[in-house]
C-alpha positions as MATLAB code, in Angstrom:
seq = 'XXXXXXXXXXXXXXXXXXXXXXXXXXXXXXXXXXXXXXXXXXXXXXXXXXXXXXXXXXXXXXXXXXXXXXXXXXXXXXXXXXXXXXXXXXXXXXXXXXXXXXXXXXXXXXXXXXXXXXXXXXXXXXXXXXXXXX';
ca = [
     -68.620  -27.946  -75.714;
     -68.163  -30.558  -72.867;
     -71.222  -30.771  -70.708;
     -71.332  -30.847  -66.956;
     -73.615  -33.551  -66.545;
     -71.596  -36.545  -68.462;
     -67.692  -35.883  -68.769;
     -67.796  -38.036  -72.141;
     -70.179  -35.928  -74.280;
     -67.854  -35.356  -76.864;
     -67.172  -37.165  -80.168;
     -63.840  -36.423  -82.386;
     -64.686  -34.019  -85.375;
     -63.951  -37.325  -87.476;
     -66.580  -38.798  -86.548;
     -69.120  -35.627  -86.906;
     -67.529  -35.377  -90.488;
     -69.628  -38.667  -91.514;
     -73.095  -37.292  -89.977;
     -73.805  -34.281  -91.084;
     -73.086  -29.873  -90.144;
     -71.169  -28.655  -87.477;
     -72.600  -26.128  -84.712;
     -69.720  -24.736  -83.016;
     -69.680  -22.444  -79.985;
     -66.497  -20.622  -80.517;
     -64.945  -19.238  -83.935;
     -62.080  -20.375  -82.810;
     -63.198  -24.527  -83.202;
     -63.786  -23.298  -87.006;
     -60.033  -24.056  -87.577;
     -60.071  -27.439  -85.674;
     -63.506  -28.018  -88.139;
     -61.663  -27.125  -91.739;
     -58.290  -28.649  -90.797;
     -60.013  -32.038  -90.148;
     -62.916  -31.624  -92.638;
     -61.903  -29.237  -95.053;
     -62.904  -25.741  -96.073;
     -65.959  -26.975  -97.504;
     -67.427  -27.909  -94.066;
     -71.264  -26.693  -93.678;
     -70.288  -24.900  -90.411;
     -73.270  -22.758  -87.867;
     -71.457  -20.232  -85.511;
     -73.925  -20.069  -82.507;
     -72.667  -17.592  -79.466;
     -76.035  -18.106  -77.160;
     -78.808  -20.438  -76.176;
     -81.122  -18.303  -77.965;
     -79.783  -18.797  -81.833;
     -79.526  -22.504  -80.755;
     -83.011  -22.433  -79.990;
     -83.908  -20.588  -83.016;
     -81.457  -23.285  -85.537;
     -83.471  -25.780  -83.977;
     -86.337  -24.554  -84.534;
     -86.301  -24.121  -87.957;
     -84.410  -27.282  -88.611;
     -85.998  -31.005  -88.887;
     -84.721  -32.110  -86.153;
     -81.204  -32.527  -83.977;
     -78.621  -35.163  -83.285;
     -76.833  -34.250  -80.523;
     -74.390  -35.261  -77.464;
     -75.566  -32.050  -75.925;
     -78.311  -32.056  -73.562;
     -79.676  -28.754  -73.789;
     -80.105  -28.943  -77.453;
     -81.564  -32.277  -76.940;
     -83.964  -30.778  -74.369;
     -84.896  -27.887  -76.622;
     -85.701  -30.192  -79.828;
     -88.036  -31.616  -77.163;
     -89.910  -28.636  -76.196;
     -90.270  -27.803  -79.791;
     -91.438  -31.350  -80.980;
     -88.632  -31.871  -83.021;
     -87.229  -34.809  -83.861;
     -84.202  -35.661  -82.167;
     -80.814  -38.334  -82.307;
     -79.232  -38.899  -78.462;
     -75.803  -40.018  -78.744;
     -74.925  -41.555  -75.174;
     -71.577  -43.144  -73.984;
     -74.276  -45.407  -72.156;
     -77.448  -46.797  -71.561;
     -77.328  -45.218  -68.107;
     -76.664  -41.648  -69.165;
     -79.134  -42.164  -71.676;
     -82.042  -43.063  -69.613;
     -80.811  -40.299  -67.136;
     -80.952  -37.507  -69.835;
     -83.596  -38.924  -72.093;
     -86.347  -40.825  -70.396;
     -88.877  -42.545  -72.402;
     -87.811  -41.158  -75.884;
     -90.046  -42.754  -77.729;
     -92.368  -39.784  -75.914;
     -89.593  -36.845  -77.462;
     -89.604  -38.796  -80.682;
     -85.946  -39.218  -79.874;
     -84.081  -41.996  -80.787;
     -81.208  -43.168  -78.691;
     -78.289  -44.750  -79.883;
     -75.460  -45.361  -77.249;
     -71.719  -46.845  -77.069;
     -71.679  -50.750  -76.383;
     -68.145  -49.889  -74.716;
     -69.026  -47.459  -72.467;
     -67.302  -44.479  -74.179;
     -68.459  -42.175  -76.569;
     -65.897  -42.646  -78.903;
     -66.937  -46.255  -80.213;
     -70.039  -45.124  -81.011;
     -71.493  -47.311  -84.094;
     -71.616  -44.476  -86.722;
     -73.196  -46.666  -88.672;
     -76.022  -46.846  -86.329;
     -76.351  -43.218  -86.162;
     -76.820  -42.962  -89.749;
     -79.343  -45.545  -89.616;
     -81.131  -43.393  -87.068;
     -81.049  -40.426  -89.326;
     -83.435  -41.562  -91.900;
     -86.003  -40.252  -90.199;
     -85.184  -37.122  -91.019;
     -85.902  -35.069  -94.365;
     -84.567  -31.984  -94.308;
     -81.886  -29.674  -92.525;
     -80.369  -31.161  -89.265;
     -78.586  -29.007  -86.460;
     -75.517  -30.901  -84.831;
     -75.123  -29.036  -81.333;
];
């Protein structure tokens, strides 16, 4: 779901494929999801802010592009990945992470798309159980 507050908020389902399960908010991304991934994809269906809130909740934590579930691992004192296109939009949606126990890992480009997956999965030790991707 593209957010309103940074127009490059989404990564290709290629690149989700090498971090980790797939929160979609329409059934109708499923098929996009298995035609990339395959039918083995670990796929959550979520139609409101409310079972978003409640995945995150009972998850370890969240690595995210989106902002509200960003903000919501926050309130709940989760642990949290922030994928940025950029510093800038990172320090304008995620102020002093190390606070949120977020880490931050933006683009060196400038676009979302070249983010170092790499990196990412670096960040992700930190967690040990169940993630949700929003």
């Amino acid at each position: 779901m593209q957010s309103r507050g940074d127009t490059d908020s989404l990564l290709p389902i290629e690149i989700w494929d090498e971090i980790a399960l797939f929160v979609i908010p329409h059934e109708k991304e499923r098929e996009n999801v298995e035609d990339v991934v395959g039918e083995d994809a670990s796929i959550v269906f979520i139609t409101c802010p409310g079972q978003l809130a409640a995945l995150i909740n009972n998850s370890a934590g969240v690595i995210a592009t989106n902002t509200a579930a960003l903000q919501l691992a926050n309130a709940r004192e989760k642990l949290s990945v922030a994928l940025f296109c950029s510093d800038e939009k990172a320090n304008v949606f995620v102020p002093e992470p190390e606070e949120k126990k977020c880490a931050v890992i933006t683009s060196k480009t400038g676009k979302l798309i070249d983010i170092d997956v790499e990196a990412v999965k670096t960040a992700l030790q930190i967690f040990n159980l169940p993630l949700a991707i929003a």
